[in-house]
Tab-separated table of C-alpha atoms in Angstrom:
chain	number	residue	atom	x	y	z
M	1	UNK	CA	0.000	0.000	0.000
M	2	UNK	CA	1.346	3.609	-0.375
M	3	UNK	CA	-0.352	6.673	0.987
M	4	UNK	CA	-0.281	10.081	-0.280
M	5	UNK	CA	-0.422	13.023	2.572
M	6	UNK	CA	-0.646	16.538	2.241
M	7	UNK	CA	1.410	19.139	4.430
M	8	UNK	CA	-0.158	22.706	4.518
M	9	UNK	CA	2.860	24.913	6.111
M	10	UNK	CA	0.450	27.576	7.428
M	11	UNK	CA	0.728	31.258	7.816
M	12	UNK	CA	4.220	32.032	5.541
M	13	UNK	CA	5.634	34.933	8.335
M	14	UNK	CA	5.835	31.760	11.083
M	15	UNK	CA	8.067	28.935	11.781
M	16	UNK	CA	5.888	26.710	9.517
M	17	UNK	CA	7.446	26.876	6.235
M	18	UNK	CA	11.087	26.727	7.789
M	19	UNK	CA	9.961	23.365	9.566
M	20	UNK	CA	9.466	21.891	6.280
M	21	UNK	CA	13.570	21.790	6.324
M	22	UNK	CA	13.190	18.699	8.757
M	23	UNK	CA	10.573	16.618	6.555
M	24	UNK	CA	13.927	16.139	4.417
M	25	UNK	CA	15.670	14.345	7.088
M	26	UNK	CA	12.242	11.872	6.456
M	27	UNK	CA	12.986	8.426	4.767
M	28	UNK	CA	9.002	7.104	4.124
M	29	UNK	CA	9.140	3.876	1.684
M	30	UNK	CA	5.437	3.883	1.449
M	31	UNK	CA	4.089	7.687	1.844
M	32	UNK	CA	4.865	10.705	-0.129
M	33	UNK	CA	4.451	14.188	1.319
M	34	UNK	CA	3.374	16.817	-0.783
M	35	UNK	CA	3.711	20.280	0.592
M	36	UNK	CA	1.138	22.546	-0.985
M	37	UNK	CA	2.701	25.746	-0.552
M	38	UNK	CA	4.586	28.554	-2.664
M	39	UNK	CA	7.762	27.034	-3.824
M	40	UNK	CA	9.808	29.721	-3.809
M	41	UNK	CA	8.890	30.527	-0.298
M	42	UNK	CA	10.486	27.081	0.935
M	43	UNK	CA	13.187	27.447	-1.419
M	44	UNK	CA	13.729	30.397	0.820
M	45	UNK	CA	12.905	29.312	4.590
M	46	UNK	CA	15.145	25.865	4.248
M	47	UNK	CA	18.190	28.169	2.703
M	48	UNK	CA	18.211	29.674	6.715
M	49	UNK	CA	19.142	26.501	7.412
M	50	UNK	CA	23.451	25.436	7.118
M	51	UNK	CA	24.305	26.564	3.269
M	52	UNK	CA	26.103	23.200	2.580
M	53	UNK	CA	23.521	20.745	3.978
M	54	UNK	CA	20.438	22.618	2.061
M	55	UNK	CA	22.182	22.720	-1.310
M	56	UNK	CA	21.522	18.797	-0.774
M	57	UNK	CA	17.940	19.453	-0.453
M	58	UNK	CA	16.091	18.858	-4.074
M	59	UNK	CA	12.481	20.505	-4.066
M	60	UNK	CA	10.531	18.150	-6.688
M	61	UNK	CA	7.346	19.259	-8.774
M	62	UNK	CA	4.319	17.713	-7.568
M	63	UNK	CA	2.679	15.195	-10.111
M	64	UNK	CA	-0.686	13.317	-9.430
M	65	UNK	CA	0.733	10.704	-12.118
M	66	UNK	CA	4.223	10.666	-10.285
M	67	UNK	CA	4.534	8.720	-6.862
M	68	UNK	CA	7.411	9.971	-5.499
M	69	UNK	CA	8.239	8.348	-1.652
M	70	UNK	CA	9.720	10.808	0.965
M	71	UNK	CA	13.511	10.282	0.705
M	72	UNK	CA	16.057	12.190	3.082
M	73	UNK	CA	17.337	15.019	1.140
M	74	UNK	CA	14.005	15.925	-1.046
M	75	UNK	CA	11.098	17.637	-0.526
M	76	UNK	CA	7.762	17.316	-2.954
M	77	UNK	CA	6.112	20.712	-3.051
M	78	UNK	CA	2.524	21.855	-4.997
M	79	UNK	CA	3.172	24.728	-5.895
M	80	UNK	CA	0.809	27.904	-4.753
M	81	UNK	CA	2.102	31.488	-5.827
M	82	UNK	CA	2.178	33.780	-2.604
M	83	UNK	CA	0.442	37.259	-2.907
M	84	UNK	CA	3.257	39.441	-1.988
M	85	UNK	CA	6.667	38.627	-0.630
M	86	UNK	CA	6.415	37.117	3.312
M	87	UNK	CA	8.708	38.601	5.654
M	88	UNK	CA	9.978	35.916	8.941
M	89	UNK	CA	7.884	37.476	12.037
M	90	UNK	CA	5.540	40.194	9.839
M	91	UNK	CA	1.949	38.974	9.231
M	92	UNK	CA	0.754	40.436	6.329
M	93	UNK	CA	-3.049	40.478	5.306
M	94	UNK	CA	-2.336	40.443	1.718
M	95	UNK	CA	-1.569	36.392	2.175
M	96	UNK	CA	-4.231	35.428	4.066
M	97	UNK	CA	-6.105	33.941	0.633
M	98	UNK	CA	-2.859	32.449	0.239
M	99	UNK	CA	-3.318	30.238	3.101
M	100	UNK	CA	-6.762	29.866	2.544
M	101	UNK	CA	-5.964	28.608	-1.427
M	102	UNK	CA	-3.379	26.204	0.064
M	103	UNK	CA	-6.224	24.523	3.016
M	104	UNK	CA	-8.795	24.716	-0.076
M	105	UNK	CA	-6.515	22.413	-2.492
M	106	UNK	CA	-5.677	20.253	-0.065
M	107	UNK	CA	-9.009	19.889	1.274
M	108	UNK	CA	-10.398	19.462	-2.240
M	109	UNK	CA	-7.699	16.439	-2.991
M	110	UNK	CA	-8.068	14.590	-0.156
M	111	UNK	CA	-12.007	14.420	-0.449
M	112	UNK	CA	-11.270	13.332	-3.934
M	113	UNK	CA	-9.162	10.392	-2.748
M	114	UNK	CA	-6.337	11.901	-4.262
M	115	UNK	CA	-4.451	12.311	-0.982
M	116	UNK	CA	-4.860	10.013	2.190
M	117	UNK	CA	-5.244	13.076	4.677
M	118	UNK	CA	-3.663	16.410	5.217
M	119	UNK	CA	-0.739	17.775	7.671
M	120	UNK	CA	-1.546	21.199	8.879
M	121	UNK	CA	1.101	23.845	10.322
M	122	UNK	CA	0.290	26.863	12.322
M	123	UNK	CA	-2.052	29.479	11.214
M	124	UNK	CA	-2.558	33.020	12.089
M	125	UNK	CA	-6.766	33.268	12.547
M	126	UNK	CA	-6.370	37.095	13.478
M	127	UNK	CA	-5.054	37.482	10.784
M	128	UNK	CA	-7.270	36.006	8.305
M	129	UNK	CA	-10.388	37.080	10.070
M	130	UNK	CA	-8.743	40.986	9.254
M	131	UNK	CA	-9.589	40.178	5.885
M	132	UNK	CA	-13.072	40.008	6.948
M	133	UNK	CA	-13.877	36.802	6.978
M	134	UNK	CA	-15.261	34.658	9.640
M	135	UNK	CA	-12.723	32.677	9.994
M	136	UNK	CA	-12.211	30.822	13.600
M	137	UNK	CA	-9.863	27.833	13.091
M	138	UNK	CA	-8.552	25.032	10.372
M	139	UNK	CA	-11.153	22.542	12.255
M	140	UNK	CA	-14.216	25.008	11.936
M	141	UNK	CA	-12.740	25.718	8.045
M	142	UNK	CA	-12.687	22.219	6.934
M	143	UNK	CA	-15.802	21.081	8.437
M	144	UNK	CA	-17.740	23.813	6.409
M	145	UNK	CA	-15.827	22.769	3.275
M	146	UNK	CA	-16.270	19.280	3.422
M	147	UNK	CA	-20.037	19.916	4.487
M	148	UNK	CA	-19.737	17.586	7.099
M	149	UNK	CA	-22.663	18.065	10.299
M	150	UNK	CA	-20.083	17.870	12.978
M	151	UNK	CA	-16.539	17.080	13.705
M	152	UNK	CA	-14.822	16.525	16.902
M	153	UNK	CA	-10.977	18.226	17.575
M	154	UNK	CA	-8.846	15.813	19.642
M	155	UNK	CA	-5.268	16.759	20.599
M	156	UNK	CA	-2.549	14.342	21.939
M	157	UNK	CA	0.374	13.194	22.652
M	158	UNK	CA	2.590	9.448	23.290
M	159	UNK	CA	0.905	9.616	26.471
M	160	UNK	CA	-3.220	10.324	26.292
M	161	UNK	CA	-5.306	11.724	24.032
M	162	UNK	CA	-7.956	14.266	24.710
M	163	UNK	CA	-11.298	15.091	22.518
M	164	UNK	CA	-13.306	18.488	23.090
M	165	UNK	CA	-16.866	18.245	23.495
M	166	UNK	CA	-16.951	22.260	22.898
M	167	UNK	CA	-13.822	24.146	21.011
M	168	UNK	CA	-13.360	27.782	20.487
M	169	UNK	CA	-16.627	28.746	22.683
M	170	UNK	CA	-16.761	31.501	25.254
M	171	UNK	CA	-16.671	30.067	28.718
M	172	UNK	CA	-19.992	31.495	29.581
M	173	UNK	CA	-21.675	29.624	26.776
M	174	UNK	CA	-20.352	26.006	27.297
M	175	UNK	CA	-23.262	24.963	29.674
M	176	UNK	CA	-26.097	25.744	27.159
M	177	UNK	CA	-24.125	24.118	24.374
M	178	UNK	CA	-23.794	20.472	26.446
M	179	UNK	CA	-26.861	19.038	25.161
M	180	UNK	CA	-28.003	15.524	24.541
M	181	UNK	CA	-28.204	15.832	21.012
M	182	UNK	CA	-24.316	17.290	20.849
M	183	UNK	CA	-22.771	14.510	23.584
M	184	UNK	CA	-24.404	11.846	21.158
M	185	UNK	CA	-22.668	13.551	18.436
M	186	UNK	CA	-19.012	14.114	19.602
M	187	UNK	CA	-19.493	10.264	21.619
M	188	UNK	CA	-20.272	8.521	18.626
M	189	UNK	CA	-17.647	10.030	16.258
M	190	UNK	CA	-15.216	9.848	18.838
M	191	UNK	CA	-16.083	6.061	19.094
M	192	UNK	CA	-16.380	5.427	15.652
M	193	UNK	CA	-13.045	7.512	14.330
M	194	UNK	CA	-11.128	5.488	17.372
M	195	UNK	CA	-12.014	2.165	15.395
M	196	UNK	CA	-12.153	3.087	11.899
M	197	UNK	CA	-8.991	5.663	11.478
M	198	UNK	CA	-6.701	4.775	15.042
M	199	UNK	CA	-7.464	0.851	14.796
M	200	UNK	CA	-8.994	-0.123	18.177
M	201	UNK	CA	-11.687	-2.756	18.020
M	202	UNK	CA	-13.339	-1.525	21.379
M	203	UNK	CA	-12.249	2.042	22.581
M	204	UNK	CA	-12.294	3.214	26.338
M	205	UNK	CA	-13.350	6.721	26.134
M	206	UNK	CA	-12.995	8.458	30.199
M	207	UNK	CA	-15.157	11.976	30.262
M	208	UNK	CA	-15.250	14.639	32.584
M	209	UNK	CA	-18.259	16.115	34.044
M	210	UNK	CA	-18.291	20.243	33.307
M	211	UNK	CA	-18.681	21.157	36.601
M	212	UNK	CA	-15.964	21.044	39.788
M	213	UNK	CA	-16.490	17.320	41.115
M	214	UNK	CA	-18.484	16.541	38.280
M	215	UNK	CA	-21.239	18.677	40.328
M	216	UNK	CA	-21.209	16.443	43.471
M	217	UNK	CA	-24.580	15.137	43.335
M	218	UNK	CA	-26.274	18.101	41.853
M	219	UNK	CA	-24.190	20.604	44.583
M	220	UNK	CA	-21.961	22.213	42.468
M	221	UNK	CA	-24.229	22.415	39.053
M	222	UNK	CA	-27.244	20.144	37.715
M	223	UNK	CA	-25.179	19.343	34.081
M	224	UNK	CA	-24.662	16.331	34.924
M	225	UNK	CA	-27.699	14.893	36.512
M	226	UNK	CA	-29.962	16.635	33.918
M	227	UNK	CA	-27.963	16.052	30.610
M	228	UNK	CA	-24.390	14.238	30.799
M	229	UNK	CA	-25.237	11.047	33.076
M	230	UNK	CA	-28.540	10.147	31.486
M	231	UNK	CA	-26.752	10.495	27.704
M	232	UNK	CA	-24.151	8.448	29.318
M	233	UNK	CA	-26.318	5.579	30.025
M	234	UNK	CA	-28.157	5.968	26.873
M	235	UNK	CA	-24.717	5.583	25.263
M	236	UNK	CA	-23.699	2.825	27.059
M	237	UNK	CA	-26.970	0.976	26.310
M	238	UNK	CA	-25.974	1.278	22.458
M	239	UNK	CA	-22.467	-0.202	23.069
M	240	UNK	CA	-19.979	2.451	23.368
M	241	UNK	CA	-17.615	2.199	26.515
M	242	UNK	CA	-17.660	5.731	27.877
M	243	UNK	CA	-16.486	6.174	31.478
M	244	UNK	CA	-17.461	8.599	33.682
M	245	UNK	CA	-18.143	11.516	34.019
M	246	UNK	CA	-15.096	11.847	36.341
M	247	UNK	CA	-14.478	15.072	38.468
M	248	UNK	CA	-12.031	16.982	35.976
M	249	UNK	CA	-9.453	17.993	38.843
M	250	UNK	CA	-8.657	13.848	39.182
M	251	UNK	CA	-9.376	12.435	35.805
M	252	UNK	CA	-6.123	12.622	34.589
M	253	UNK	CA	-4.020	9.985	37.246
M	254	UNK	CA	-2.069	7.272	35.676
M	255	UNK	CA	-4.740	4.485	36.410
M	256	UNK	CA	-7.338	6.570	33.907
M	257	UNK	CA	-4.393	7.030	31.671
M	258	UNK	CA	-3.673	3.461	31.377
M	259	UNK	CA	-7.421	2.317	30.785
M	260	UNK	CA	-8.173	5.332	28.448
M	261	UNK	CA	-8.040	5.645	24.279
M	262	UNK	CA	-9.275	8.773	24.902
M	263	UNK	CA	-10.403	11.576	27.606
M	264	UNK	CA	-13.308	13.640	26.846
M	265	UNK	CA	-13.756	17.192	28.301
M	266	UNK	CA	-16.567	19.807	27.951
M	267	UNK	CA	-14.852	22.787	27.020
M	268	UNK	CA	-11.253	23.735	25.409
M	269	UNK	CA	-9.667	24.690	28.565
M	270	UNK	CA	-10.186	21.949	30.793
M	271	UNK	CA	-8.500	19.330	29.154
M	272	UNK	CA	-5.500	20.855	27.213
M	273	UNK	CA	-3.323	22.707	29.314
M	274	UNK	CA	-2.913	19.078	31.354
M	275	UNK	CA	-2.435	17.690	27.998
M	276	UNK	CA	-0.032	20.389	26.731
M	277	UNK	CA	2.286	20.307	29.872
M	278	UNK	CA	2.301	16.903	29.427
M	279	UNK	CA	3.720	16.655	25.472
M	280	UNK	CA	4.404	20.351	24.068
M	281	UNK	CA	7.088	19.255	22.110
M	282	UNK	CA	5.633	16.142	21.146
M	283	UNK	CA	1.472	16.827	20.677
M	284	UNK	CA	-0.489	16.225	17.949
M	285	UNK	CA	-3.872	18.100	17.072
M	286	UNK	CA	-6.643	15.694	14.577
M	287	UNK	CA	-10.209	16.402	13.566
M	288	UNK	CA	-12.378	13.617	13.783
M	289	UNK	CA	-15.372	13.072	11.484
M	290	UNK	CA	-13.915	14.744	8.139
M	291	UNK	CA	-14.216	12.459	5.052
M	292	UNK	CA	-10.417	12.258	6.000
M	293	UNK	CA	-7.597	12.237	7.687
M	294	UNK	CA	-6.531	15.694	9.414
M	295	UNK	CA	-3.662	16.314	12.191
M	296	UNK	CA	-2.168	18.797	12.609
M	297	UNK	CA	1.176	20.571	14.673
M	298	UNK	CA	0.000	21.699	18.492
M	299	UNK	CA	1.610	25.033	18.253
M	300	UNK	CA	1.136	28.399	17.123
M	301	UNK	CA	2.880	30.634	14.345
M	302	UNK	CA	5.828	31.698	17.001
M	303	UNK	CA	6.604	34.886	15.178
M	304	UNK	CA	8.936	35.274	17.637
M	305	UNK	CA	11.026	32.429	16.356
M	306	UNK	CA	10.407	32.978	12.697
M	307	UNK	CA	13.645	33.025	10.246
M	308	UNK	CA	16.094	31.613	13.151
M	309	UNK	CA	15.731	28.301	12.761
M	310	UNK	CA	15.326	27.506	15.947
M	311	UNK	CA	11.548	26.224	15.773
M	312	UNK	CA	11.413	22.663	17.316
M	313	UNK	CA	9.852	19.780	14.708
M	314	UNK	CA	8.998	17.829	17.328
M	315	UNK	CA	5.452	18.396	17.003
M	316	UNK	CA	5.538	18.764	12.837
M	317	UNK	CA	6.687	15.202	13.435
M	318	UNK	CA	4.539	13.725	15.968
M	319	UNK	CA	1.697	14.860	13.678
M	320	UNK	CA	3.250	13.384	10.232
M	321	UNK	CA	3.496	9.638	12.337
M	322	UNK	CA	-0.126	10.089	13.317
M	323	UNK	CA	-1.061	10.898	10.005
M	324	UNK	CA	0.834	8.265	8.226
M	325	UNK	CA	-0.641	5.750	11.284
M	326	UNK	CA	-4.004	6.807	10.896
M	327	UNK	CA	-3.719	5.576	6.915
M	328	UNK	CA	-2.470	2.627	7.492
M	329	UNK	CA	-5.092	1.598	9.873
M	330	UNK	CA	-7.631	3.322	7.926
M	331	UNK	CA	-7.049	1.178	4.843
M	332	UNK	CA	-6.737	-2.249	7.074
């Protein structure tokens, strides 16, 4: 089998084109990466990089008819023709359809077939949504392209994964938006991308409750008696292993870890910043319920760090393994 995967670099002012550098230290026998992104603009991030090693680097053309592996020492890009020049560490408005044309092709290929999934890198939504669009996030973006009903963002890392009932939602309005109708969604996606795309025949999936120890008995908040317990049960009837839900505060011990192929939490806050102190270097981001495959890096643009080189892969690479692992256990 061989599997096809775009890599979308992201906003061109951040560390994401100058991490495409490290996909040429990649040796992939069965998976080609294509990066659809300007050409010229990689040309220009990986020359940052040591002079002698990068005149090694050969940038191929991208051909549907051509199935080129990753090989150390070459990188496949799809070309996409910036709007104006892109300066390390300056956002610049003028590109934001840039990065939207780049998501859009590789959107449109993989729903095609012609690509297994897509890689993304870190975007700049600020910046985009200055444009004028409503624009609040690759997960939001590709869900309205692929016209899919809902979609599920889980983030990991080697050592848990963790799946957002709620994402980018105001804090105020996460208790009106944990209904029955959406747990049933995100639960059964979350059960049904765990078998079909990660490989596991029966998934454990551990939740939180939304409200400090999971309300204690209707104490602390009526969430859970009213909505999450009873669509817990109902779940459980159906066949889906879902835990819980657990007091947030203790969810997270090794024992929960061990049992768990995935924790689910209400909103975006209560779940990642244990996840991201646990792998930063190392965590993954993937939307679940897209026609296919999505991950993407777990870290922002990093102006900061733009044009020295000094942007840790770690991440870029922890979401190119899931990627490529989610394929092959997709197609078995």
């Amino acid at each position: 089998m061989t599997y096809r995967l775009a890599v979308t670099p992201g906003e061109p002012s951040g560390v994401g084109p100058e991490l495409m550098y490290h996909l040429s230290k990649l040796d992939l026998k069965d998976t080609q990466l294509v990066i659809i992104a300007s050409k010229e603009l990689i040309a220009q991030r990986i020359a940052l990089f040591n002079s002698d090693k990068t005149q090694s680097i050969k940038l191929i053309d991208y051909s549907k008819d051509n199935f080129v592996p990753q090989t150390k020492g070459t990188l496949c890009v799809l070309d996409v023709p910036l709007a104006v020049p892109s300066i390390p560490g300056k956002l610049d408005k003028r590109n934001a359809k840039y990065v939207l044309d780049c998501l859009d092709i590789a959107s449109d290929k993989s729903e095609s077939g012609e690509f297994s999934g897509i890689v993304t890198g870190p975007i700049s939504k600020a910046v985009i949504a200055d444009t004028g669009l409503n624009f609040t996030g690759h997960t939001e973006y590709f869900q309205e392209r692929t016209h899919t009903k809902k979609v599920v963002m889980m983030l990991g890392c080697k050592k848990f994964n963790v799946a957002l009932a709620t994402t980018h939602l105001p804090l105020k309005d996460v208790s009106n938006a944990i209904t029955e109708e959406l747990l049933v969604e995100i639960v059964t996606i979350l059960n049904h991308d765990l078998k079909t795309k990660f490989g596991i025949d029966k998934p454990c999936i551990i939740s939180a409750g939304l409200n400090p120890h999971a309300g204690e008995d209707g104490h602390l908040g009526m969430e859970e008696i009213n909505t999450i317990i009873p669509t817990f049960e109902e779940l459980r009837s159906q066949g889906i292993n879902i835990i819980g839900p657990l007091p947030a505060d203790t969810m997270f011990q090794q024992k929960y870890i061990d049992k768990a192929d995935a924790f689910l939490t209400m909103y975006h806050d209560q779940g990642l910043p244990v996840l991201k102190y646990a792998g930063f270097d190392c965590g993954y981001n993937t939307t679940l319920g897209l026609p296919y495959i999505r991950t993407s890096v777990d870290h922002g643009t990093a102006l900061d760090l733009a044009g020295t080189t000094k942007a840790d892969p770690g991440s870029l690479f922890a979401a190119v393994e899931l990627a490529h692992t989610m394929a092959l256990r997709s197609r078995r």
